Amino acid sequence: MIGNDALNLELLYIFVKVSELKSINQSSAYLSLTQPAISKKIKQLEEYYEQELFIRSSKGMALTPIGQRVYLEAKQLISQVEGLRNAIRQKETKVNELRLGTLDSISSYLYPNFFVKSLNAFKSTTITNRIDELIEPFNRGSLDVIFMDSAFKDEINGIYSEKEVDEEPYFLVYSKDNPLINLDKESIDPCTLQKMDLLMYPKYCPIHQRLIRVYQDLQINPPKIVEIDYGESMIAMVANSNYITVLPKSIAINKVTADISHLKMKEFEVTFTRKISLFSRDAHVTEMVNRMMK
């Protein structure tokens, strides 16, 4: 008979997530568990090892040396369990049973041929410009495979498999007549951009969120951002005003070449790179879909 003090995989899942987020509060949202329930699980794990695994403070949860060791071992054990599960399921998964989701910018500008084929190959294909409309269904289990910006992987609950499939810089797109742009400089630095007015998709857009994170990392205020929910309207307004916008290279090239008499583009000076990843719950599925993209 297994006693109440037995170690189980759920405890390790919870412990790993709290270790990575360094916060019971944030872990509560990701794990869909109450804070008292998480605290109880952590206490149960500490009693099992008869050691404190965290140093608790107003700044959050930090691993003790023993906690760090348990974290590394727990990650390895979870990986082994997931690997076994994937091996068992390997021959069971079929492409036409998978529900696929992607950001519109990825399907339209990076992999259009693959996603045209996916409409018939997969059980369903969801295309959206809202990153929450990918992450939330993936967390619920109503999407099996998603393509999105790698930077938002921390919002995924539970164990997942990731394959980075692309990387591209961000560019500023602006009117040729914009007097605020220094034509002699090859790129624009964050402090210069800070003084300009930006047109961008609303905050649900990963580009918008990524830009805000860059300024947070630099510990300076971001530029003034005016939100527009329609891409073509945004580009038309940029072409006819002193507003600028920020776009991944693939989209920027598409928009500028379509209106080369009015638009120009410059690279953002800060290391501001968009990485795209393929996510699933099964490493076999991740590799299978990745092979289909070749």
PDB file of C-alpha atoms in Angstrom:
ATOM      1  CA  MET A   1       0.000   0.000   0.000  1.00  0.00           C
ATOM      2  CA  ILE A   2       1.291   3.475  -0.903  1.00  0.00           C
ATOM      3  CA  GLY A   3       1.266   5.918   2.002  1.00  0.00           C
ATOM      4  CA  ASN A   4       0.393   9.611   1.985  1.00  0.00           C
ATOM      5  CA  ASP A   5       4.083  10.469   2.128  1.00  0.00           C
ATOM      6  CA  ALA A   6       4.832   8.769  -1.219  1.00  0.00           C
ATOM      7  CA  LEU A   7       6.440  10.752  -4.005  1.00  0.00           C
ATOM      8  CA  ASN A   8       4.342  11.179  -7.146  1.00  0.00           C
ATOM      9  CA  LEU A   9       4.812  12.842 -10.521  1.00  0.00           C
ATOM     10  CA  GLU A  10       2.244  15.572  -9.821  1.00  0.00           C
ATOM     11  CA  LEU A  11       4.374  16.880  -6.947  1.00  0.00           C
ATOM     12  CA  LEU A  12       7.379  17.092  -9.256  1.00  0.00           C
ATOM     13  CA  TYR A  13       5.406  18.882 -11.995  1.00  0.00           C
ATOM     14  CA  ILE A  14       4.255  21.489  -9.475  1.00  0.00           C
ATOM     15  CA  PHE A  15       7.709  21.811  -7.934  1.00  0.00           C
ATOM     16  CA  VAL A  16       9.344  22.367 -11.348  1.00  0.00           C
ATOM     17  CA  LYS A  17       6.832  25.059 -12.344  1.00  0.00           C
ATOM     18  CA  VAL A  18       7.230  26.954  -9.042  1.00  0.00           C
ATOM     19  CA  SER A  19      11.018  26.670  -9.401  1.00  0.00           C
ATOM     20  CA  GLU A  20      10.913  28.178 -12.891  1.00  0.00           C
ATOM     21  CA  LEU A  21       8.403  30.945 -12.166  1.00  0.00           C
ATOM     22  CA  LYS A  22       9.832  31.652  -8.695  1.00  0.00           C
ATOM     23  CA  SER A  23       6.320  32.481  -7.545  1.00  0.00           C
ATOM     24  CA  ILE A  24       3.411  30.499  -6.099  1.00  0.00           C
ATOM     25  CA  ASN A  25       1.049  33.237  -7.273  1.00  0.00           C
ATOM     26  CA  GLN A  26       2.116  32.955 -10.928  1.00  0.00           C
ATOM     27  CA  SER A  27       2.254  29.167 -10.722  1.00  0.00           C
ATOM     28  CA  SER A  28      -1.329  29.157  -9.475  1.00  0.00           C
ATOM     29  CA  ALA A  29      -2.536  30.680 -12.744  1.00  0.00           C
ATOM     30  CA  TYR A  30      -0.475  28.349 -14.919  1.00  0.00           C
ATOM     31  CA  LEU A  31      -1.373  25.168 -13.046  1.00  0.00           C
ATOM     32  CA  SER A  32      -5.036  26.072 -12.396  1.00  0.00           C
ATOM     33  CA  LEU A  33      -4.502  25.319  -8.703  1.00  0.00           C
ATOM     34  CA  THR A  34      -5.124  27.533  -5.690  1.00  0.00           C
ATOM     35  CA  GLN A  35      -2.134  29.031  -3.913  1.00  0.00           C
ATOM     36  CA  PRO A  36      -2.884  27.088  -0.682  1.00  0.00           C
ATOM     37  CA  ALA A  37      -3.024  23.855  -2.706  1.00  0.00           C
ATOM     38  CA  ILE A  38       0.377  24.560  -4.268  1.00  0.00           C
ATOM     39  CA  SER A  39       1.873  25.499  -0.896  1.00  0.00           C
ATOM     40  CA  LYS A  40       0.557  22.235   0.541  1.00  0.00           C
ATOM     41  CA  LYS A  41       2.139  20.243  -2.306  1.00  0.00           C
ATOM     42  CA  ILE A  42       5.499  21.978  -1.843  1.00  0.00           C
ATOM     43  CA  LYS A  43       5.327  21.299   1.901  1.00  0.00           C
ATOM     44  CA  GLN A  44       4.543  17.648   1.167  1.00  0.00           C
ATOM     45  CA  LEU A  45       7.606  17.399  -1.087  1.00  0.00           C
ATOM     46  CA  GLU A  46       9.823  19.063   1.527  1.00  0.00           C
ATOM     47  CA  GLU A  47       8.582  16.596   4.138  1.00  0.00           C
ATOM     48  CA  TYR A  48       9.360  13.730   1.772  1.00  0.00           C
ATOM     49  CA  TYR A  49      12.969  14.890   1.343  1.00  0.00           C
ATOM     50  CA  GLU A  50      13.163  16.170   4.931  1.00  0.00           C
ATOM     51  CA  GLN A  51      14.801  19.303   3.547  1.00  0.00           C
ATOM     52  CA  GLU A  52      13.778  22.866   2.751  1.00  0.00           C
ATOM     53  CA  LEU A  53      13.670  23.203  -1.032  1.00  0.00           C
ATOM     54  CA  PHE A  54      12.897  26.928  -1.245  1.00  0.00           C
ATOM     55  CA  ILE A  55      13.992  30.135   0.420  1.00  0.00           C
ATOM     56  CA  ARG A  56      10.824  32.188   0.747  1.00  0.00           C
ATOM     57  CA  SER A  57      10.996  35.996   0.710  1.00  0.00           C
ATOM     58  CA  SER A  58       9.056  39.062  -0.416  1.00  0.00           C
ATOM     59  CA  LYS A  59      10.879  38.743  -3.761  1.00  0.00           C
ATOM     60  CA  GLY A  60       9.516  35.254  -4.377  1.00  0.00           C
ATOM     61  CA  MET A  61      10.725  31.679  -4.170  1.00  0.00           C
ATOM     62  CA  ALA A  62      14.418  30.827  -4.603  1.00  0.00           C
ATOM     63  CA  LEU A  63      15.785  27.294  -4.634  1.00  0.00           C
ATOM     64  CA  THR A  64      18.075  26.126  -1.848  1.00  0.00           C
ATOM     65  CA  PRO A  65      21.165  24.112  -2.914  1.00  0.00           C
ATOM     66  CA  ILE A  66      19.218  20.922  -2.168  1.00  0.00           C
ATOM     67  CA  GLY A  67      16.237  22.362  -4.039  1.00  0.00           C
ATOM     68  CA  GLN A  68      18.402  23.031  -7.092  1.00  0.00           C
ATOM     69  CA  ARG A  69      19.558  19.414  -7.069  1.00  0.00           C
ATOM     70  CA  VAL A  70      15.992  18.142  -6.760  1.00  0.00           C
ATOM     71  CA  TYR A  71      14.934  20.485  -9.597  1.00  0.00           C
ATOM     72  CA  LEU A  72      17.547  19.069 -11.998  1.00  0.00           C
ATOM     73  CA  GLU A  73      16.667  15.487 -11.089  1.00  0.00           C
ATOM     74  CA  ALA A  74      12.924  16.199 -11.356  1.00  0.00           C
ATOM     75  CA  LYS A  75      13.344  17.716 -14.840  1.00  0.00           C
ATOM     76  CA  GLN A  76      15.263  14.641 -15.940  1.00  0.00           C
ATOM     77  CA  LEU A  77      12.699  12.246 -14.476  1.00  0.00           C
ATOM     78  CA  ILE A  78       9.774  14.091 -16.061  1.00  0.00           C
ATOM     79  CA  SER A  79      11.595  14.059 -19.393  1.00  0.00           C
ATOM     80  CA  GLN A  80      12.090  10.298 -19.118  1.00  0.00           C
ATOM     81  CA  VAL A  81       8.420   9.728 -18.284  1.00  0.00           C
ATOM     82  CA  GLU A  82       7.349  11.935 -21.198  1.00  0.00           C
ATOM     83  CA  GLY A  83       9.789  10.118 -23.472  1.00  0.00           C
ATOM     84  CA  LEU A  84       8.265   6.771 -22.525  1.00  0.00           C
ATOM     85  CA  ARG A  85       4.760   8.114 -23.124  1.00  0.00           C
ATOM     86  CA  ASN A  86       5.801   9.483 -26.505  1.00  0.00           C
ATOM     87  CA  ALA A  87       7.401   6.176 -27.478  1.00  0.00           C
ATOM     88  CA  ILE A  88       4.195   4.313 -26.607  1.00  0.00           C
ATOM     89  CA  ARG A  89       2.083   6.795 -28.581  1.00  0.00           C
ATOM     90  CA  GLN A  90       4.516   7.070 -31.488  1.00  0.00           C
ATOM     91  CA  LYS A  91       2.715   4.664 -33.801  1.00  0.00           C
ATOM     92  CA  GLU A  92      -0.717   5.856 -32.740  1.00  0.00           C
ATOM     93  CA  THR A  93      -0.589   9.500 -33.825  1.00  0.00           C
ATOM     94  CA  LYS A  94      -1.897  10.368 -37.284  1.00  0.00           C
ATOM     95  CA  VAL A  95      -1.649  13.753 -38.973  1.00  0.00           C
ATOM     96  CA  ASN A  96      -5.354  13.840 -39.797  1.00  0.00           C
ATOM     97  CA  GLU A  97      -6.119  13.588 -36.079  1.00  0.00           C
ATOM     98  CA  LEU A  98      -4.096  16.680 -35.144  1.00  0.00           C
ATOM     99  CA  ARG A  99      -5.599  20.132 -34.570  1.00  0.00           C
ATOM    100  CA  LEU A 100      -3.189  22.823 -35.714  1.00  0.00           C
ATOM    101  CA  GLY A 101      -3.004  26.495 -34.723  1.00  0.00           C
ATOM    102  CA  THR A 102      -0.800  29.330 -35.954  1.00  0.00           C
ATOM    103  CA  LEU A 103      -0.375  33.079 -36.017  1.00  0.00           C
ATOM    104  CA  ASP A 104      -1.500  34.680 -39.272  1.00  0.00           C
ATOM    105  CA  SER A 105       1.910  36.316 -39.757  1.00  0.00           C
ATOM    106  CA  ILE A 106       3.545  32.868 -39.758  1.00  0.00           C
ATOM    107  CA  SER A 107       1.088  31.196 -42.121  1.00  0.00           C
ATOM    108  CA  SER A 108       0.958  34.139 -44.544  1.00  0.00           C
ATOM    109  CA  TYR A 109       4.591  35.252 -44.759  1.00  0.00           C
ATOM    110  CA  LEU A 110       6.877  32.447 -43.548  1.00  0.00           C
ATOM    111  CA  TYR A 111       5.250  29.137 -44.474  1.00  0.00           C
ATOM    112  CA  PRO A 112       2.322  29.801 -46.842  1.00  0.00           C
ATOM    113  CA  ASN A 113       2.782  26.571 -48.835  1.00  0.00           C
ATOM    114  CA  PHE A 114       2.846  24.387 -45.745  1.00  0.00           C
ATOM    115  CA  PHE A 115      -0.299  25.949 -44.307  1.00  0.00           C
ATOM    116  CA  VAL A 116      -2.185  25.691 -47.601  1.00  0.00           C
ATOM    117  CA  LYS A 117      -1.476  21.950 -47.508  1.00  0.00           C
ATOM    118  CA  SER A 118      -2.386  21.789 -43.806  1.00  0.00           C
ATOM    119  CA  LEU A 119      -5.984  22.756 -44.537  1.00  0.00           C
ATOM    120  CA  ASN A 120      -6.551  19.262 -45.929  1.00  0.00           C
ATOM    121  CA  ALA A 121      -3.842  17.303 -44.095  1.00  0.00           C
ATOM    122  CA  PHE A 122      -4.792  18.158 -40.496  1.00  0.00           C
ATOM    123  CA  LYS A 123      -8.069  17.606 -38.683  1.00  0.00           C
ATOM    124  CA  SER A 124      -8.426  21.380 -38.305  1.00  0.00           C
ATOM    125  CA  THR A 125      -6.309  24.495 -38.800  1.00  0.00           C
ATOM    126  CA  THR A 126      -6.823  27.642 -36.707  1.00  0.00           C
ATOM    127  CA  ILE A 127      -5.257  30.884 -37.980  1.00  0.00           C
ATOM    128  CA  THR A 128      -5.352  33.971 -35.743  1.00  0.00           C
ATOM    129  CA  ASN A 129      -3.435  37.164 -34.970  1.00  0.00           C
ATOM    130  CA  ARG A 130      -4.074  36.780 -31.225  1.00  0.00           C
ATOM    131  CA  ILE A 131      -1.465  34.761 -29.372  1.00  0.00           C
ATOM    132  CA  ASP A 132      -3.897  34.034 -26.512  1.00  0.00           C
ATOM    133  CA  GLU A 133      -6.146  32.246 -29.024  1.00  0.00           C
ATOM    134  CA  LEU A 134      -3.339  29.728 -29.477  1.00  0.00           C
ATOM    135  CA  ILE A 135      -1.983  29.383 -25.945  1.00  0.00           C
ATOM    136  CA  GLU A 136      -5.305  29.011 -24.127  1.00  0.00           C
ATOM    137  CA  PRO A 137      -6.674  26.244 -26.415  1.00  0.00           C
ATOM    138  CA  PHE A 138      -3.280  24.489 -26.304  1.00  0.00           C
ATOM    139  CA  ASN A 139      -3.372  24.596 -22.492  1.00  0.00           C
ATOM    140  CA  ARG A 140      -6.944  23.250 -22.521  1.00  0.00           C
ATOM    141  CA  GLY A 141      -6.018  20.465 -24.928  1.00  0.00           C
ATOM    142  CA  SER A 142      -8.219  21.665 -27.805  1.00  0.00           C
ATOM    143  CA  LEU A 143      -5.171  22.367 -30.014  1.00  0.00           C
ATOM    144  CA  ASP A 144      -2.475  19.729 -30.482  1.00  0.00           C
ATOM    145  CA  VAL A 145       0.169  21.697 -32.392  1.00  0.00           C
ATOM    146  CA  ILE A 146       0.824  25.446 -32.430  1.00  0.00           C
ATOM    147  CA  PHE A 147       3.236  27.773 -34.210  1.00  0.00           C
ATOM    148  CA  MET A 148       4.026  30.988 -32.329  1.00  0.00           C
ATOM    149  CA  ASP A 149       6.780  33.267 -31.048  1.00  0.00           C
ATOM    150  CA  SER A 150       9.225  31.326 -28.880  1.00  0.00           C
ATOM    151  CA  ALA A 151       9.310  34.187 -26.350  1.00  0.00           C
ATOM    152  CA  PHE A 152       5.847  33.246 -25.058  1.00  0.00           C
ATOM    153  CA  LYS A 153       6.604  29.626 -24.158  1.00  0.00           C
ATOM    154  CA  ASP A 154       6.445  30.511 -20.445  1.00  0.00           C
ATOM    155  CA  GLU A 155       2.675  30.881 -20.818  1.00  0.00           C
ATOM    156  CA  ILE A 156       2.292  27.208 -21.721  1.00  0.00           C
ATOM    157  CA  ASN A 157       1.109  24.957 -18.899  1.00  0.00           C
ATOM    158  CA  GLY A 158       2.631  21.573 -18.270  1.00  0.00           C
ATOM    159  CA  ILE A 159       5.239  19.650 -20.232  1.00  0.00           C
ATOM    160  CA  TYR A 160       5.635  20.405 -23.931  1.00  0.00           C
ATOM    161  CA  SER A 161       7.931  19.675 -26.860  1.00  0.00           C
ATOM    162  CA  GLU A 162       9.456  22.608 -28.762  1.00  0.00           C
ATOM    163  CA  LYS A 163      11.254  22.898 -32.096  1.00  0.00           C
ATOM    164  CA  GLU A 164      12.603  26.301 -33.135  1.00  0.00           C
ATOM    165  CA  VAL A 165      11.856  26.627 -36.848  1.00  0.00           C
ATOM    166  CA  ASP A 166      12.687  30.206 -37.818  1.00  0.00           C
ATOM    167  CA  GLU A 167      14.311  33.453 -36.736  1.00  0.00           C
ATOM    168  CA  GLU A 168      14.110  36.957 -38.184  1.00  0.00           C
ATOM    169  CA  PRO A 169      14.853  40.537 -37.055  1.00  0.00           C
ATOM    170  CA  TYR A 170      12.248  43.240 -36.576  1.00  0.00           C
ATOM    171  CA  PHE A 171      12.209  46.342 -38.775  1.00  0.00           C
ATOM    172  CA  LEU A 172      10.712  49.808 -38.484  1.00  0.00           C
ATOM    173  CA  VAL A 173       8.462  50.734 -41.399  1.00  0.00           C
ATOM    174  CA  TYR A 174       7.874  54.419 -42.111  1.00  0.00           C
ATOM    175  CA  SER A 175       6.930  56.926 -44.794  1.00  0.00           C
ATOM    176  CA  LYS A 176       9.641  58.153 -47.154  1.00  0.00           C
ATOM    177  CA  ASP A 177       8.465  61.678 -46.289  1.00  0.00           C
ATOM    178  CA  ASN A 178       8.795  61.200 -42.524  1.00  0.00           C
ATOM    179  CA  PRO A 179      11.077  64.060 -41.349  1.00  0.00           C
ATOM    180  CA  LEU A 180      11.770  62.357 -38.007  1.00  0.00           C
ATOM    181  CA  ILE A 181      13.819  59.561 -39.572  1.00  0.00           C
ATOM    182  CA  ASN A 182      17.561  60.149 -39.914  1.00  0.00           C
ATOM    183  CA  LEU A 183      18.292  58.837 -43.387  1.00  0.00           C
ATOM    184  CA  ASP A 184      22.040  58.682 -42.711  1.00  0.00           C
ATOM    185  CA  LYS A 185      21.677  56.042 -39.997  1.00  0.00           C
ATOM    186  CA  GLU A 186      21.269  52.415 -40.993  1.00  0.00           C
ATOM    187  CA  SER A 187      19.252  51.590 -37.881  1.00  0.00           C
ATOM    188  CA  ILE A 188      17.194  53.298 -35.187  1.00  0.00           C
ATOM    189  CA  ASP A 189      18.118  53.096 -31.510  1.00  0.00           C
ATOM    190  CA  PRO A 190      15.526  52.720 -28.720  1.00  0.00           C
ATOM    191  CA  CYS A 191      15.983  56.267 -27.394  1.00  0.00           C
ATOM    192  CA  THR A 192      15.298  57.759 -30.829  1.00  0.00           C
ATOM    193  CA  LEU A 193      12.289  55.511 -31.288  1.00  0.00           C
ATOM    194  CA  GLN A 194      11.075  56.561 -27.839  1.00  0.00           C
ATOM    195  CA  LYS A 195      10.379  60.064 -29.205  1.00  0.00           C
ATOM    196  CA  MET A 196       8.246  58.825 -32.092  1.00  0.00           C
ATOM    197  CA  ASP A 197       4.613  57.807 -32.358  1.00  0.00           C
ATOM    198  CA  LEU A 198       3.947  54.178 -33.226  1.00  0.00           C
ATOM    199  CA  LEU A 199       0.982  52.491 -34.846  1.00  0.00           C
ATOM    200  CA  MET A 200       0.661  48.862 -33.765  1.00  0.00           C
ATOM    201  CA  TYR A 201      -1.825  46.060 -33.350  1.00  0.00           C
ATOM    202  CA  PRO A 202      -3.463  45.969 -29.872  1.00  0.00           C
ATOM    203  CA  LYS A 203      -1.716  44.429 -26.863  1.00  0.00           C
ATOM    204  CA  TYR A 204      -2.831  40.902 -27.742  1.00  0.00           C
ATOM    205  CA  CYS A 205      -0.355  41.050 -30.650  1.00  0.00           C
ATOM    206  CA  PRO A 206       2.990  39.316 -29.907  1.00  0.00           C
ATOM    207  CA  ILE A 207       4.906  42.076 -31.738  1.00  0.00           C
ATOM    208  CA  HIS A 208       3.355  44.695 -29.450  1.00  0.00           C
ATOM    209  CA  GLN A 209       4.125  42.626 -26.349  1.00  0.00           C
ATOM    210  CA  ARG A 210       7.689  41.947 -27.490  1.00  0.00           C
ATOM    211  CA  LEU A 211       8.397  45.658 -28.035  1.00  0.00           C
ATOM    212  CA  ILE A 212       7.147  46.506 -24.547  1.00  0.00           C
ATOM    213  CA  ARG A 213       9.412  43.801 -23.084  1.00  0.00           C
ATOM    214  CA  VAL A 214      12.438  45.295 -24.863  1.00  0.00           C
ATOM    215  CA  TYR A 215      11.834  48.665 -23.200  1.00  0.00           C
ATOM    216  CA  GLN A 216      11.183  47.020 -19.843  1.00  0.00           C
ATOM    217  CA  ASP A 217      14.520  45.213 -20.130  1.00  0.00           C
ATOM    218  CA  LEU A 218      16.210  48.537 -20.934  1.00  0.00           C
ATOM    219  CA  GLN A 219      14.350  50.148 -17.992  1.00  0.00           C
ATOM    220  CA  ILE A 220      13.135  53.078 -20.088  1.00  0.00           C
ATOM    221  CA  ASN A 221       9.645  54.152 -21.088  1.00  0.00           C
ATOM    222  CA  PRO A 222       8.322  52.844 -24.409  1.00  0.00           C
ATOM    223  CA  PRO A 223       7.198  55.181 -27.195  1.00  0.00           C
ATOM    224  CA  LYS A 224       3.614  56.337 -27.440  1.00  0.00           C
ATOM    225  CA  ILE A 225       1.629  53.569 -29.131  1.00  0.00           C
ATOM    226  CA  VAL A 226      -1.648  54.060 -30.982  1.00  0.00           C
ATOM    227  CA  GLU A 227      -3.471  50.762 -31.454  1.00  0.00           C
ATOM    228  CA  ILE A 228      -5.129  49.795 -34.748  1.00  0.00           C
ATOM    229  CA  ASP A 229      -6.785  46.424 -35.281  1.00  0.00           C
ATOM    230  CA  TYR A 230      -6.526  46.338 -39.079  1.00  0.00           C
ATOM    231  CA  GLY A 231      -3.197  45.747 -40.803  1.00  0.00           C
ATOM    232  CA  GLU A 232      -3.976  47.389 -44.141  1.00  0.00           C
ATOM    233  CA  SER A 233      -5.323  50.528 -42.438  1.00  0.00           C
ATOM    234  CA  MET A 234      -2.190  50.695 -40.299  1.00  0.00           C
ATOM    235  CA  ILE A 235       0.160  50.501 -43.308  1.00  0.00           C
ATOM    236  CA  ALA A 236      -1.876  53.093 -45.225  1.00  0.00           C
ATOM    237  CA  MET A 237      -1.696  55.498 -42.286  1.00  0.00           C
ATOM    238  CA  VAL A 238       2.068  54.967 -41.907  1.00  0.00           C
ATOM    239  CA  ALA A 239       2.546  55.728 -45.610  1.00  0.00           C
ATOM    240  CA  ASN A 240       0.668  59.018 -45.262  1.00  0.00           C
ATOM    241  CA  SER A 241       1.831  60.331 -41.880  1.00  0.00           C
ATOM    242  CA  ASN A 242       4.747  60.599 -39.463  1.00  0.00           C
ATOM    243  CA  TYR A 243       3.664  57.458 -37.622  1.00  0.00           C
ATOM    244  CA  ILE A 244       5.890  54.394 -37.835  1.00  0.00           C
ATOM    245  CA  THR A 245       5.279  50.729 -37.103  1.00  0.00           C
ATOM    246  CA  VAL A 246       7.353  47.692 -36.119  1.00  0.00           C
ATOM    247  CA  LEU A 247       7.088  44.490 -38.163  1.00  0.00           C
ATOM    248  CA  PRO A 248       9.018  41.226 -38.558  1.00  0.00           C
ATOM    249  CA  LYS A 249      11.335  41.300 -41.571  1.00  0.00           C
ATOM    250  CA  SER A 250       9.161  38.998 -43.702  1.00  0.00           C
ATOM    251  CA  ILE A 251       6.094  41.218 -43.274  1.00  0.00           C
ATOM    252  CA  ALA A 252       8.062  44.468 -43.541  1.00  0.00           C
ATOM    253  CA  ILE A 253       9.550  43.428 -46.897  1.00  0.00           C
ATOM    254  CA  ASN A 254       6.115  42.425 -48.172  1.00  0.00           C
ATOM    255  CA  LYS A 255       4.515  45.742 -47.203  1.00  0.00           C
ATOM    256  CA  VAL A 256       7.374  47.991 -48.358  1.00  0.00           C
ATOM    257  CA  THR A 257       7.822  46.304 -51.742  1.00  0.00           C
ATOM    258  CA  ALA A 258       4.065  46.566 -52.314  1.00  0.00           C
ATOM    259  CA  ASP A 259       4.262  50.371 -51.885  1.00  0.00           C
ATOM    260  CA  ILE A 260       7.905  51.178 -52.548  1.00  0.00           C
ATOM    261  CA  SER A 261       7.131  54.713 -53.717  1.00  0.00           C
ATOM    262  CA  HIS A 262       5.837  55.662 -50.251  1.00  0.00           C
ATOM    263  CA  LEU A 263       7.399  53.313 -47.685  1.00  0.00           C
ATOM    264  CA  LYS A 264      10.882  52.547 -46.362  1.00  0.00           C
ATOM    265  CA  MET A 265      12.265  50.300 -43.623  1.00  0.00           C
ATOM    266  CA  LYS A 266      15.153  50.305 -41.121  1.00  0.00           C
ATOM    267  CA  GLU A 267      16.362  47.664 -38.704  1.00  0.00           C
ATOM    268  CA  PHE A 268      15.881  48.219 -34.982  1.00  0.00           C
ATOM    269  CA  GLU A 269      19.298  48.770 -33.372  1.00  0.00           C
ATOM    270  CA  VAL A 270      18.653  46.660 -30.275  1.00  0.00           C
ATOM    271  CA  THR A 271      18.950  42.911 -30.643  1.00  0.00           C
ATOM    272  CA  PHE A 272      15.270  42.519 -31.366  1.00  0.00           C
ATOM    273  CA  THR A 273      14.799  39.150 -33.006  1.00  0.00           C
ATOM    274  CA  ARG A 274      11.683  37.141 -33.561  1.00  0.00           C
ATOM    275  CA  LYS A 275      12.082  33.410 -33.006  1.00  0.00           C
ATOM    276  CA  ILE A 276       9.331  31.071 -34.160  1.00  0.00           C
ATOM    277  CA  SER A 277       8.772  27.669 -32.578  1.00  0.00           C
ATOM    278  CA  LEU A 278       6.586  24.661 -33.192  1.00  0.00           C
ATOM    279  CA  PHE A 279       5.011  23.322 -29.981  1.00  0.00           C
ATOM    280  CA  SER A 280       3.192  20.096 -29.166  1.00  0.00           C
ATOM    281  CA  ARG A 281       2.800  17.791 -26.160  1.00  0.00           C
ATOM    282  CA  ASP A 282       4.633  14.965 -27.897  1.00  0.00           C
ATOM    283  CA  ALA A 283       8.202  15.039 -29.248  1.00  0.00           C
ATOM    284  CA  HIS A 284       7.221  12.545 -31.957  1.00  0.00           C
ATOM    285  CA  VAL A 285       4.429  14.840 -33.138  1.00  0.00           C
ATOM    286  CA  THR A 286       6.775  17.833 -33.111  1.00  0.00           C
ATOM    287  CA  GLU A 287       9.307  16.038 -35.303  1.00  0.00           C
ATOM    288  CA  MET A 288       6.619  14.657 -37.592  1.00  0.00           C
ATOM    289  CA  VAL A 289       5.139  18.101 -38.265  1.00  0.00           C
ATOM    290  CA  ASN A 290       8.600  19.625 -38.620  1.00  0.00           C
ATOM    291  CA  ARG A 291       9.449  17.059 -41.326  1.00  0.00           C
ATOM    292  CA  MET A 292       6.265  17.981 -43.171  1.00  0.00           C
ATOM    293  CA  MET A 293       7.521  21.566 -43.432  1.00  0.00           C
ATOM    294  CA  LYS A 294      10.629  20.598 -45.422  1.00  0.00           C
TER     295      LYS A 294
END
